[in-house]
Amino acid sequence: MFRFPVSLGGSRDEGRHDQITPLDEHRVVVDEVDFFSEKRARVSRENINDAEDDEEADKVHVKMENSRVEENDRSRDVNIGLNLLTANTGSDESTVDDGLSMDMEDKRAKIENAQLQEEVNKMKIENQRLRDMLSQATNNFNALQNQLVGVMRQQEQRNSSQDHLLATEGKAEGRNRQELQTMVPRQFMDLGPSSGAAEHEAEVSSEERTMIHSASPPSLLESSNLRENGKRLLGREESPEESESNAWGNPNKVPKHNSSSSNNNNNGNGNVIDQSAAEATMQKARVSVRARSEAPMISDGCQWRKYGQKMAKGNPCPRAYYRCTMAGACPVRKQVQRCAEDRSILITTYEGNHNHPLPPAAMAMASTTTAAASMLLSGSMSSQDGLMNPTNLLARAILPCSSSMATISASAPFPTITLDLTNSPNGNTPNMTTNNPLMQFAQRPGFNPAVLPQVVGQALYYNQQQSKFSGLQLPAQPLQIPATSSVSESVSAASAAIASDPNFAAALAAAITSIMNGSSHQNNNTNNNNVATSNGDNRQ
DNA sequence: CGTTTTTGACCAGCGC
DNA sequence: GCGCTGGTCAAAAACG
């Protein structure tokens, strides 16, 4: 909903990152509404109030700003017309001296005053809305921050308790655990080229070179699978997957090959059958990530083995099939294909959940895709409309204003959610502007939009770790967003829903705080070394 | 020599 | 039933 003047320059987003002029920076500071800075929000409110009380010229100026900020998508034409009318009226009057009578001038002045008055009224309404949204966002942020403090305290307690564990468990495993604990807060998924694949490094686009790399080797913890299955089990492994029906790993080949056997497993229990069907559906949920990349495959921290390649219909580029090889029986697969329309866009489709611990570098993407799938399906469970409804939580949470960035498809054989990390091909940068705080970070200079899922993933990783270590569980109930007619209401509903979930809220707050600290160079986290360092251990 | 990639063959689902 | 398509397998080749 918010359109910031800084984004209206017509330059593409990556261009903005590369060529930030001092003027741009200044404009960002002046115009960007940062919901996560109380100080900044207060300043904005003061500016708005000042504008209301100032003279008419300033009002017109503020109106223009507001029109660009808020109403760009729904009443752009109206505001432009008003501005033009006002400007033309004034300029014509001031420059043209054709001997008009004073009555005519008075009438014109009255008309102008009436127009300005009307404008002021509209502006007040808009300001009221802005204030409401700001206060709501501020409240949400405060809530998130408070919950973050609680989470951090819990984590400190866990760390202290894990020190005792280190004494009893193996030192190496303990070190891995500690690494995970300390490194994760600054972990970022790498959507750029494989940091370990040197042959791909030269093909990296400038956009991807801005990515923040992880310096951590794949540190696995609690690798029961690896301990039990020392050797790789590639190919068809039904039995190991059936044996480990934990929350993470379920075979994703249920409907196709094991439809009968899966029913045999649950004979006589309808609920179990329903649950397995739901899990099967969950397994078939797909998360598609579109990202610009010259590299043949984006690096997401996992190890993949290519097991097939096919020419897909309607696309001259072949589709490659990969299987996760970090654990022998990991059911996660992904498809990589270039977009037929724009071959610089790499479409990576993930399917299934990892049934093994993931390195921090991989956790972000895995959490993102898992959360996307679960959220997608949580919406689809209640009604099919949940799939297509634009009020879907994830779509709203990630991109409340740009349907092109997070789309949900029910036409595919399996529910699929697409996270579009590319700027729109036509350079329509306003798509990247939103009142979503996550996306606001993405608009900051030097922040690559492709790291957006890192934020979500990082947040969800916090969530998962919290669940794992403190016994807290992910909310069983889906986060339902009531259908609303207004976009702002939908955003508010999504924000409220997120904020109402303490786990997610705390996780999101951690991620946001992490990003904020990182962007402002005030992060005193000792793991800052991870930033901009390359991990050579992540093979692809 | 172990692992990964390539690639033709195979299978299942779907529409006609 | 047949053909098309997507997805997977597995032997051979390539790679480190």
Coordinates of C-alpha atoms (C1' of nucleotides) in Angstrom, one line a residue:
Chain A
M1 CA 0.0 0.0 0.0
F2 CA 2.8 2.4 0.8
R3 CA 4.6 3.6 -2.2
F4 CA 7.8 5.4 -1.3
P5 CA 9.0 8.1 -3.6
V6 CA 12.4 6.6 -3.4
S7 CA 11.1 3.7 -5.4
L8 CA 9.5 5.7 -8.1
G9 CA 12.7 6.6 -9.8
G10 CA 12.1 4.1 -12.5
S11 CA 15.3 2.3 -11.9
R12 CA 15.3 -1.4 -11.2
D13 CA 15.9 -2.6 -7.8
E14 CA 19.2 -4.1 -8.3
G15 CA 20.2 -0.9 -10.0
R16 CA 19.3 1.0 -6.9
H17 CA 21.4 -1.2 -4.8
D18 CA 24.4 -0.7 -7.0
Q19 CA 24.0 2.9 -7.5
I20 CA 22.8 4.6 -4.5
T21 CA 23.3 8.3 -4.7
P22 CA 23.5 10.6 -1.7
L23 CA 20.2 12.0 -2.8
D24 CA 18.6 8.6 -2.8
E25 CA 19.9 7.9 0.7
H26 CA 18.6 11.2 1.9
R27 CA 15.2 10.4 0.3
V28 CA 15.1 7.1 2.0
V29 CA 15.6 8.7 5.3
V30 CA 13.0 11.3 4.8
D31 CA 10.3 9.3 3.1
E32 CA 10.6 5.7 4.3
V33 CA 8.2 4.8 6.9
D34 CA 9.9 2.4 9.2
F35 CA 7.4 0.7 11.4
F36 CA 10.2 -0.7 13.5
S37 CA 11.6 2.5 14.6
E38 CA 9.5 4.2 17.2
K39 CA 11.6 7.3 16.8
R40 CA 11.2 7.4 13.1
A41 CA 7.5 6.7 13.3
R42 CA 7.2 9.5 15.8
V43 CA 9.0 11.8 13.5
S44 CA 6.7 10.8 10.7
R45 CA 3.7 11.6 12.8
E46 CA 5.1 14.9 13.8
N47 CA 5.7 15.7 10.2
I48 CA 2.2 14.9 9.4
N49 CA 0.9 17.0 12.3
D50 CA 3.1 19.8 11.3
A51 CA 1.8 19.6 7.8
E52 CA -1.7 19.9 9.0
D53 CA -0.9 23.0 10.9
D54 CA 1.2 24.7 8.4
E55 CA 0.3 27.0 5.7
E56 CA -1.4 26.0 2.6
A57 CA 1.6 25.7 0.5
D58 CA 3.0 23.2 2.8
K59 CA -0.3 21.4 2.8
V60 CA -0.2 21.0 -0.9
H61 CA 3.3 19.7 -0.7
V62 CA 2.4 17.2 2.0
K63 CA -0.5 16.1 0.0
M64 CA 1.7 15.4 -2.9
E65 CA 3.9 13.3 -0.6
N66 CA 1.0 11.4 0.8
S67 CA -0.5 10.8 -2.4
R68 CA 2.7 9.2 -3.5
V69 CA 3.2 7.4 -0.3
E70 CA -0.1 5.9 0.3
E71 CA -2.5 6.1 -2.5
N72 CA -0.4 5.2 -5.4
D73 CA -2.3 2.2 -6.3
R74 CA -5.9 3.0 -5.8
S75 CA -6.3 6.8 -6.2
R76 CA -3.3 7.8 -8.0
D77 CA -5.2 9.5 -10.8
V78 CA -7.3 11.4 -8.5
N79 CA -4.5 12.9 -6.6
I80 CA -2.5 13.7 -9.6
G81 CA -5.5 15.5 -11.0
L82 CA -5.8 17.5 -7.9
N83 CA -2.2 18.4 -7.8
L84 CA -2.3 19.4 -11.4
L85 CA -5.4 21.5 -10.9
T86 CA -3.9 23.2 -8.0
A87 CA -0.6 23.8 -9.6
N88 CA -2.1 25.0 -12.8
T89 CA -4.5 27.3 -11.1
G90 CA -1.8 28.9 -9.1
S91 CA 0.7 29.1 -11.8
D92 CA -1.7 30.5 -14.4
E93 CA -2.9 33.1 -12.0
S94 CA 0.5 34.1 -11.0
T95 CA 1.9 34.4 -14.4
V96 CA -1.0 35.5 -16.6
D97 CA -2.1 39.1 -16.2
D98 CA -4.9 39.4 -18.7
G99 CA -6.9 42.0 -17.0
L100 CA -9.4 39.8 -15.2
S101 CA -11.7 41.5 -12.8
M102 CA -11.2 41.3 -9.1
D103 CA -14.5 39.4 -8.9
M104 CA -13.3 36.7 -11.2
E105 CA -10.1 36.5 -9.1
D106 CA -12.1 36.3 -5.9
K107 CA -14.3 33.5 -7.4
R108 CA -11.3 31.7 -8.5
A109 CA -9.7 32.1 -5.2
K110 CA -12.8 30.8 -3.5
I111 CA -12.9 27.8 -5.7
E112 CA -9.3 27.2 -5.0
N113 CA -9.8 27.5 -1.4
A114 CA -12.7 25.1 -1.6
Q115 CA -10.5 22.7 -3.4
L116 CA -7.8 23.1 -0.9
Q117 CA -10.2 22.6 1.9
E118 CA -11.4 19.5 0.4
E119 CA -7.9 18.4 -0.1
V120 CA -7.1 19.1 3.5
N121 CA -10.1 17.0 4.6
K122 CA -9.0 14.1 2.5
M123 CA -5.5 14.5 3.8
K124 CA -6.7 14.5 7.4
I125 CA -8.5 11.2 6.7
E126 CA -5.4 9.8 5.2
N127 CA -3.4 11.0 8.0
Q128 CA -5.7 9.4 10.4
R129 CA -5.4 6.1 8.6
L130 CA -1.7 6.4 8.5
R131 CA -1.6 7.2 12.2
D132 CA -3.7 4.2 13.0
M133 CA -1.5 1.9 10.9
L134 CA 1.6 3.4 12.5
S135 CA 0.3 2.9 16.0
Q136 CA -0.8 -0.6 15.2
A137 CA 2.6 -1.5 13.7
T138 CA 4.3 0.1 16.6
N139 CA 2.3 -1.9 19.0
N140 CA 3.0 -5.1 17.1
F141 CA 6.6 -4.3 17.1
N142 CA 6.7 -3.6 20.8
A143 CA 4.9 -6.9 21.4
L144 CA 7.4 -8.7 19.2
Q145 CA 10.3 -7.1 20.9
N146 CA 9.0 -8.1 24.4
Q147 CA 8.6 -11.6 23.2
L148 CA 12.1 -11.5 21.8
V149 CA 13.5 -10.6 25.1
G150 CA 11.8 -13.6 26.6
V151 CA 13.1 -15.9 23.9
M152 CA 16.6 -14.6 24.4
R153 CA 16.4 -15.3 28.1
Q154 CA 15.2 -18.8 27.5
Q155 CA 18.0 -19.3 25.1
E156 CA 20.5 -18.2 27.6
Q157 CA 19.1 -20.6 30.1
R158 CA 19.3 -23.3 27.5
N159 CA 22.9 -22.5 26.7
S160 CA 23.8 -22.7 30.3
S161 CA 22.1 -26.0 30.6
Q162 CA 23.7 -27.3 27.5
D163 CA 27.1 -26.6 28.9
H164 CA 26.3 -29.5 31.3
L165 CA 25.3 -31.6 28.3
L166 CA 28.7 -30.9 26.7
A167 CA 30.4 -32.5 29.6
T168 CA 28.5 -35.7 29.1
E169 CA 28.2 -35.9 25.4
G170 CA 31.0 -36.1 22.9
K171 CA 33.0 -33.0 22.5
A172 CA 32.6 -32.9 18.8
E173 CA 28.9 -33.1 18.9
G174 CA 28.8 -30.5 21.6
R175 CA 30.8 -28.2 19.5
N176 CA 28.4 -28.6 16.7
R177 CA 25.6 -27.9 19.0
Q178 CA 27.3 -24.8 20.2
E179 CA 28.1 -23.7 16.8
L180 CA 24.6 -24.0 15.8
Q181 CA 23.4 -22.0 18.8
T182 CA 25.8 -19.2 18.2
M183 CA 25.8 -19.1 14.5
V184 CA 22.2 -19.4 13.6
P185 CA 21.2 -15.9 14.7
R186 CA 23.4 -14.6 11.9
Q187 CA 22.8 -17.3 9.4
F188 CA 21.4 -16.4 6.1
M189 CA 20.3 -18.6 3.3
D190 CA 22.4 -18.2 0.2
L191 CA 20.2 -17.9 -2.9
G192 CA 23.3 -17.0 -4.8
P193 CA 25.4 -19.5 -6.6
S194 CA 26.9 -22.4 -4.8
S195 CA 29.6 -21.0 -2.7
G196 CA 31.4 -24.3 -2.9
A197 CA 31.1 -24.8 -6.6
A198 CA 34.0 -22.8 -8.0
E199 CA 33.0 -23.5 -11.5
H200 CA 29.8 -21.5 -11.0
E201 CA 31.4 -18.6 -9.2
A202 CA 32.2 -16.8 -12.4
E203 CA 28.6 -16.9 -13.5
V204 CA 27.3 -15.1 -10.5
S205 CA 25.3 -12.1 -11.2
S206 CA 25.9 -8.9 -9.4
E207 CA 22.7 -9.3 -7.6
E208 CA 23.7 -12.6 -6.1
R209 CA 27.1 -11.4 -5.2
T210 CA 25.5 -9.2 -2.6
M211 CA 24.2 -12.2 -0.8
I212 CA 25.4 -12.9 2.7
H213 CA 27.1 -16.2 2.8
S214 CA 27.4 -18.6 5.6
A215 CA 30.7 -19.5 6.9
S216 CA 29.6 -22.5 8.8
P217 CA 30.3 -26.0 7.6
P218 CA 27.3 -28.3 7.6
S219 CA 27.2 -29.0 11.2
L220 CA 24.7 -31.6 12.0
L221 CA 23.4 -32.3 15.3
E222 CA 21.3 -35.1 16.7
S223 CA 22.0 -37.0 13.6
S224 CA 20.2 -40.2 14.5
N225 CA 19.7 -41.0 10.9
L226 CA 23.3 -40.7 10.1
R227 CA 24.3 -42.7 13.1
E228 CA 21.9 -45.5 12.4
N229 CA 22.4 -45.5 8.6
G230 CA 26.1 -45.0 8.2
K231 CA 25.9 -45.8 4.6
R232 CA 24.0 -44.0 2.0
L233 CA 20.6 -45.4 1.1
L234 CA 19.8 -44.0 -2.2
G235 CA 17.0 -45.0 -4.4
R236 CA 13.9 -46.5 -3.1
E237 CA 13.9 -46.9 0.6
E238 CA 10.5 -47.5 1.9
S239 CA 11.3 -49.2 5.2
P240 CA 13.5 -46.6 6.7
E241 CA 11.0 -44.0 6.0
E242 CA 8.2 -45.9 7.4
S243 CA 10.1 -46.6 10.6
E244 CA 10.7 -42.9 11.3
S245 CA 7.4 -41.2 11.2
N246 CA 8.5 -38.2 13.1
A247 CA 7.4 -34.7 12.6
W248 CA 10.1 -34.0 10.1
G249 CA 10.3 -36.9 7.9
N250 CA 7.6 -38.6 6.0
P251 CA 7.9 -40.3 2.7
N252 CA 6.5 -38.1 0.0
K253 CA 5.8 -41.0 -2.3
V254 CA 2.7 -41.9 -0.5
P255 CA 0.0 -41.6 -3.0
K256 CA 1.9 -42.8 -6.0
H257 CA 3.6 -45.9 -5.0
N258 CA 2.4 -46.7 -1.6
S259 CA -1.2 -45.9 -1.6
S260 CA -2.2 -49.4 -0.7
S261 CA 0.6 -50.0 1.8
S262 CA 0.0 -46.7 3.6
N263 CA -3.6 -47.8 4.1
N264 CA -2.4 -51.1 5.4
N265 CA -0.4 -49.4 8.0
N266 CA -3.4 -47.8 9.4
N267 CA -6.1 -50.4 9.2
G268 CA -9.1 -49.9 11.4
N269 CA -8.4 -46.4 12.4
G270 CA -10.1 -43.7 10.4
N271 CA -8.5 -40.9 12.2
V272 CA -5.1 -42.2 11.5
I273 CA -6.0 -42.6 7.8
D274 CA -7.2 -39.1 7.7
Q275 CA -4.1 -37.9 9.3
S276 CA -1.9 -39.8 7.0
A277 CA -3.9 -38.4 4.1
A278 CA -3.3 -35.0 5.4
E279 CA 0.3 -35.7 5.9
A280 CA 0.5 -37.0 2.4
T281 CA -1.1 -33.8 1.2
M282 CA 1.4 -32.0 3.2
Q283 CA 4.2 -33.9 1.6
K284 CA 2.9 -33.0 -1.8
A285 CA 2.7 -29.3 -1.1
R286 CA 5.3 -27.5 -3.1
V287 CA 7.1 -24.3 -2.6
S288 CA 8.4 -22.7 -5.7
V289 CA 11.1 -20.1 -5.4
R290 CA 11.8 -17.8 -8.3
A291 CA 15.1 -16.1 -8.2
R292 CA 17.4 -14.5 -10.7
S293 CA 20.5 -16.5 -11.1
E294 CA 22.9 -17.2 -13.8
A295 CA 24.1 -20.2 -11.9
P296 CA 22.6 -23.5 -12.8
M297 CA 21.2 -24.0 -9.3
I298 CA 20.7 -21.8 -6.3
S299 CA 22.6 -22.7 -3.2
D300 CA 20.4 -23.4 -0.2
G301 CA 22.8 -25.1 2.1
C302 CA 21.7 -28.6 1.4
Q303 CA 23.4 -31.3 -0.6
W304 CA 21.6 -32.5 -3.6
R305 CA 22.1 -35.3 -6.0
K306 CA 20.8 -35.0 -9.5
Y307 CA 18.7 -38.0 -10.4
G308 CA 17.0 -37.0 -13.6
Q309 CA 16.5 -34.5 -16.3
K310 CA 13.5 -34.0 -18.5
M311 CA 12.4 -31.7 -21.2
A312 CA 9.2 -30.2 -19.9
K313 CA 6.5 -29.3 -22.3
G314 CA 6.4 -25.7 -23.3
N315 CA 9.8 -24.9 -22.0
P316 CA 13.0 -25.2 -24.1
C317 CA 15.0 -25.5 -20.9
P318 CA 15.3 -28.9 -19.3
R319 CA 14.0 -29.5 -15.9
A320 CA 16.4 -31.1 -13.5
Y321 CA 15.4 -33.3 -10.6
Y322 CA 17.4 -33.3 -7.4
R323 CA 17.2 -35.3 -4.3
C324 CA 18.5 -34.3 -0.9
T325 CA 21.6 -36.4 0.0
M326 CA 22.3 -35.1 3.5
A327 CA 20.6 -38.1 4.9
G328 CA 20.1 -41.5 3.3
A329 CA 16.3 -41.5 3.3
C330 CA 15.6 -37.8 3.1
P331 CA 12.4 -37.5 1.0
V332 CA 13.0 -33.9 0.0
R333 CA 13.3 -33.3 -3.7
K334 CA 13.5 -30.3 -5.7
Q335 CA 13.1 -29.4 -9.4
V336 CA 15.2 -26.7 -11.0
Q337 CA 14.1 -25.1 -14.2
R338 CA 14.7 -21.9 -16.0
C339 CA 11.7 -19.7 -16.7
A340 CA 10.7 -20.0 -20.3
E341 CA 9.9 -16.3 -20.6
D342 CA 13.0 -15.1 -18.8
R343 CA 15.8 -17.5 -18.7
S344 CA 17.7 -15.5 -16.2
I345 CA 15.0 -16.6 -13.7
L346 CA 15.7 -19.8 -12.0
I347 CA 12.6 -21.6 -10.7
T348 CA 13.3 -24.0 -7.8
T349 CA 10.5 -26.1 -6.5
Y350 CA 10.9 -27.8 -3.2
E351 CA 8.8 -30.8 -2.1
G352 CA 8.8 -32.6 1.2
N353 CA 10.3 -32.1 4.6
H354 CA 13.8 -33.0 5.6
N355 CA 13.9 -35.9 8.0
H356 CA 17.3 -35.0 9.3
P357 CA 19.0 -32.1 11.1
L358 CA 20.1 -29.3 8.8
P359 CA 23.0 -27.1 8.8
P360 CA 22.2 -23.5 9.7
A361 CA 22.8 -22.4 6.1
A362 CA 20.2 -24.8 4.9
M363 CA 17.8 -24.2 7.7
A364 CA 16.6 -20.9 6.4
M365 CA 15.4 -22.2 3.1
A366 CA 14.1 -25.4 4.6
S367 CA 12.1 -23.6 7.2
T368 CA 10.8 -21.2 4.7
T369 CA 9.6 -23.9 2.4
T370 CA 8.2 -26.0 5.2
A371 CA 6.4 -23.0 6.7
A372 CA 5.2 -22.0 3.3
A373 CA 3.8 -25.5 2.7
S374 CA 2.3 -25.8 6.1
M375 CA 0.7 -22.3 5.9
L376 CA -0.5 -23.0 2.5
L377 CA -2.0 -26.3 3.5
S378 CA -3.4 -24.9 6.7
G379 CA -5.4 -22.5 4.5
S380 CA -6.3 -25.3 2.2
M381 CA -7.5 -27.6 4.9
S382 CA -10.5 -25.5 5.8
S383 CA -11.6 -24.8 2.4
Q384 CA -10.4 -24.8 -1.1
D385 CA -10.8 -21.1 -1.1
G386 CA -8.0 -20.9 1.3
L387 CA -5.7 -21.7 -1.5
M388 CA -6.8 -19.0 -3.8
N389 CA -7.9 -16.5 -1.2
P390 CA -5.5 -13.5 -1.3
T391 CA -5.9 -13.3 2.4
N392 CA -3.8 -16.4 2.8
L393 CA -1.4 -15.7 5.7
L394 CA 1.8 -16.3 3.9
A395 CA 0.9 -14.3 0.9
R396 CA -0.2 -11.5 3.1
A397 CA 2.6 -11.8 5.5
I398 CA 5.2 -11.8 2.8
L399 CA 3.6 -9.5 0.3
P400 CA 0.4 -7.9 1.3
C401 CA 0.4 -5.6 -1.6
S402 CA 2.0 -7.5 -4.4
S403 CA 0.3 -10.6 -5.5
S404 CA 3.0 -11.1 -8.0
M405 CA 5.5 -11.9 -5.3
A406 CA 3.7 -14.7 -3.5
T407 CA 1.2 -16.6 -5.5
I408 CA -0.7 -19.7 -4.6
S409 CA -1.8 -22.1 -7.2
A410 CA -4.4 -24.8 -6.8
S411 CA -4.5 -25.7 -10.4
A412 CA -1.3 -27.7 -10.1
P413 CA -1.7 -31.4 -9.1
F414 CA -0.3 -30.4 -5.7
P415 CA -0.9 -27.1 -3.9
T416 CA 2.0 -24.9 -4.8
I417 CA 3.1 -21.6 -3.4
T418 CA 5.5 -19.5 -5.4
L419 CA 7.8 -17.0 -3.8
D420 CA 8.9 -14.6 -6.4
L421 CA 12.2 -13.2 -5.4
T422 CA 12.8 -11.6 -8.7
N423 CA 11.9 -8.0 -9.4
S424 CA 9.1 -7.9 -11.9
P425 CA 10.6 -8.4 -15.3
N426 CA 9.2 -5.1 -16.6
G427 CA 11.1 -3.2 -13.9
N428 CA 8.0 -2.3 -12.1
T429 CA 9.8 -1.6 -8.9
P430 CA 6.8 -0.3 -7.0
N431 CA 6.0 -4.0 -6.6
M432 CA 8.8 -4.1 -4.2
T433 CA 7.4 -1.3 -2.0
T434 CA 5.0 -2.3 0.6
N435 CA 4.1 -1.5 4.2
N436 CA 5.4 -4.9 5.1
P437 CA 8.3 -4.4 7.4
L438 CA 10.2 -7.3 5.9
M439 CA 9.9 -5.8 2.5
Q440 CA 10.9 -2.5 3.8
F441 CA 14.2 -4.0 4.8
A442 CA 14.4 -5.4 1.4
Q443 CA 14.1 -1.9 0.0
R444 CA 17.1 -0.6 2.0
P445 CA 20.2 0.1 0.0
G446 CA 22.4 -3.0 -0.1
F447 CA 19.7 -5.3 0.9
N448 CA 19.0 -7.9 -1.7
P449 CA 15.4 -8.7 -2.1
A450 CA 16.3 -12.3 -2.6
V451 CA 17.2 -12.6 1.1
L452 CA 13.6 -12.1 2.1
P453 CA 12.9 -15.8 2.7
Q454 CA 16.0 -15.8 4.8
V455 CA 14.2 -13.5 7.2
V456 CA 11.2 -15.8 7.3
G457 CA 13.4 -18.8 7.4
Q458 CA 15.5 -17.4 10.1
A459 CA 12.5 -16.6 12.1
L460 CA 11.1 -20.0 11.6
Y461 CA 14.3 -21.5 12.5
Y462 CA 14.2 -19.7 15.8
N463 CA 10.7 -21.1 16.1
Q464 CA 11.8 -24.6 15.4
Q465 CA 14.8 -24.4 17.7
Q466 CA 12.6 -23.0 20.4
S467 CA 10.2 -25.9 19.9
K468 CA 13.0 -28.4 19.9
F469 CA 14.8 -27.2 23.0
S470 CA 12.2 -25.8 25.2
G471 CA 9.4 -28.1 24.5
L472 CA 7.2 -25.4 22.9
Q473 CA 5.3 -26.7 20.0
L474 CA 4.3 -25.1 16.8
P475 CA 0.8 -24.0 16.9
A476 CA -1.4 -26.8 15.9
Q477 CA -4.2 -24.6 14.8
P478 CA -3.8 -22.9 11.5
L479 CA -3.6 -19.1 11.6
Q480 CA -6.8 -18.2 10.0
I481 CA -7.1 -14.8 8.5
P482 CA -10.6 -13.6 8.0
A483 CA -11.5 -12.5 4.6
T484 CA -11.6 -8.7 4.4
S485 CA -12.4 -6.4 1.7
S486 CA -9.8 -3.8 2.4
V487 CA -6.2 -4.5 1.8
S488 CA -5.2 -2.6 4.9
E489 CA -7.6 -4.7 6.9
S490 CA -6.1 -7.8 5.5
V491 CA -2.7 -6.6 6.4
S492 CA -3.8 -5.7 9.8
A493 CA -5.4 -9.1 10.2
A494 CA -2.3 -10.9 9.0
S495 CA -0.2 -8.8 11.4
A496 CA -2.5 -9.4 14.2
A497 CA -2.5 -13.1 13.5
I498 CA 1.2 -13.3 13.4
A499 CA 1.6 -11.2 16.5
S500 CA -0.9 -13.3 18.3
D501 CA 1.2 -16.4 17.8
P502 CA 3.9 -16.1 20.4
N503 CA 6.2 -18.5 18.8
F504 CA 6.1 -17.0 15.4
A505 CA 6.1 -13.5 16.7
A506 CA 9.2 -14.1 18.8
A507 CA 10.9 -15.8 15.9
L508 CA 10.0 -13.0 13.5
A509 CA 11.1 -10.4 16.0
A510 CA 14.4 -12.1 16.3
A511 CA 14.9 -12.2 12.6
I512 CA 13.8 -8.6 12.2
T513 CA 16.0 -7.4 15.0
S514 CA 18.9 -9.4 13.5
I515 CA 18.4 -7.7 10.2
M516 CA 18.0 -4.3 11.7
N517 CA 21.1 -4.7 13.7
G518 CA 22.9 -5.9 10.7
S519 CA 21.7 -3.1 8.5
S520 CA 22.6 -0.4 10.9
H521 CA 26.0 -1.9 11.6
Q522 CA 25.2 -1.9 15.3
N523 CA 25.3 -5.6 15.7
N524 CA 27.7 -6.6 18.4
N525 CA 27.1 -10.2 17.6
T526 CA 30.4 -11.9 17.5
N527 CA 29.3 -14.0 14.6
N528 CA 29.4 -11.1 12.3
N529 CA 32.3 -12.8 10.7
N530 CA 29.8 -14.9 8.9
V531 CA 28.7 -12.0 6.9
A532 CA 30.2 -11.8 3.5
T533 CA 32.3 -14.8 3.9
S534 CA 32.1 -17.7 1.7
N535 CA 31.6 -21.3 2.7
G536 CA 33.6 -23.7 0.6
D537 CA 32.2 -26.7 2.2
N538 CA 28.8 -26.5 0.7
R539 CA 28.9 -28.7 -2.3
Q540 CA 26.1 -28.8 -4.7
Chain B
dC1 C1' 37.5 -46.0 -6.0
dG2 C1' 33.7 -43.6 -4.4
dT3 C1' 30.5 -40.2 -5.7
dT4 C1' 28.0 -37.6 -9.0
dT5 C1' 26.1 -36.8 -13.5
dT6 C1' 24.1 -38.3 -17.7
dT7 C1' 20.6 -40.4 -20.2
dG8 C1' 17.6 -43.8 -22.1
dA9 C1' 14.0 -46.6 -20.3
dC10 C1' 10.3 -47.4 -17.4
dC11 C1' 6.0 -46.3 -14.8
dA12 C1' 1.8 -43.9 -13.3
dG13 C1' -1.6 -40.5 -14.0
dC14 C1' -4.6 -38.3 -17.1
dG15 C1' -7.3 -37.0 -21.1
dC16 C1' -9.4 -38.4 -25.3
Chain C
dG1 C1' -6.9 -48.7 -25.1
dC2 C1' -3.8 -45.3 -26.6
dG3 C1' -0.9 -41.5 -26.5
dC4 C1' 1.1 -37.8 -23.9
dT5 C1' 3.4 -36.0 -20.0
dG6 C1' 5.8 -35.8 -15.6
dG7 C1' 8.5 -38.2 -12.6
dT8 C1' 11.8 -41.7 -11.4
dC9 C1' 15.1 -45.5 -12.0
dA10 C1' 19.5 -47.4 -12.9
dA11 C1' 23.4 -48.5 -15.8
dA12 C1' 27.1 -46.2 -17.9
dA13 C1' 30.1 -42.5 -18.0
dA14 C1' 32.4 -38.8 -15.9
dC15 C1' 34.7 -36.7 -12.2
dG16 C1' 37.8 -35.8 -8.3

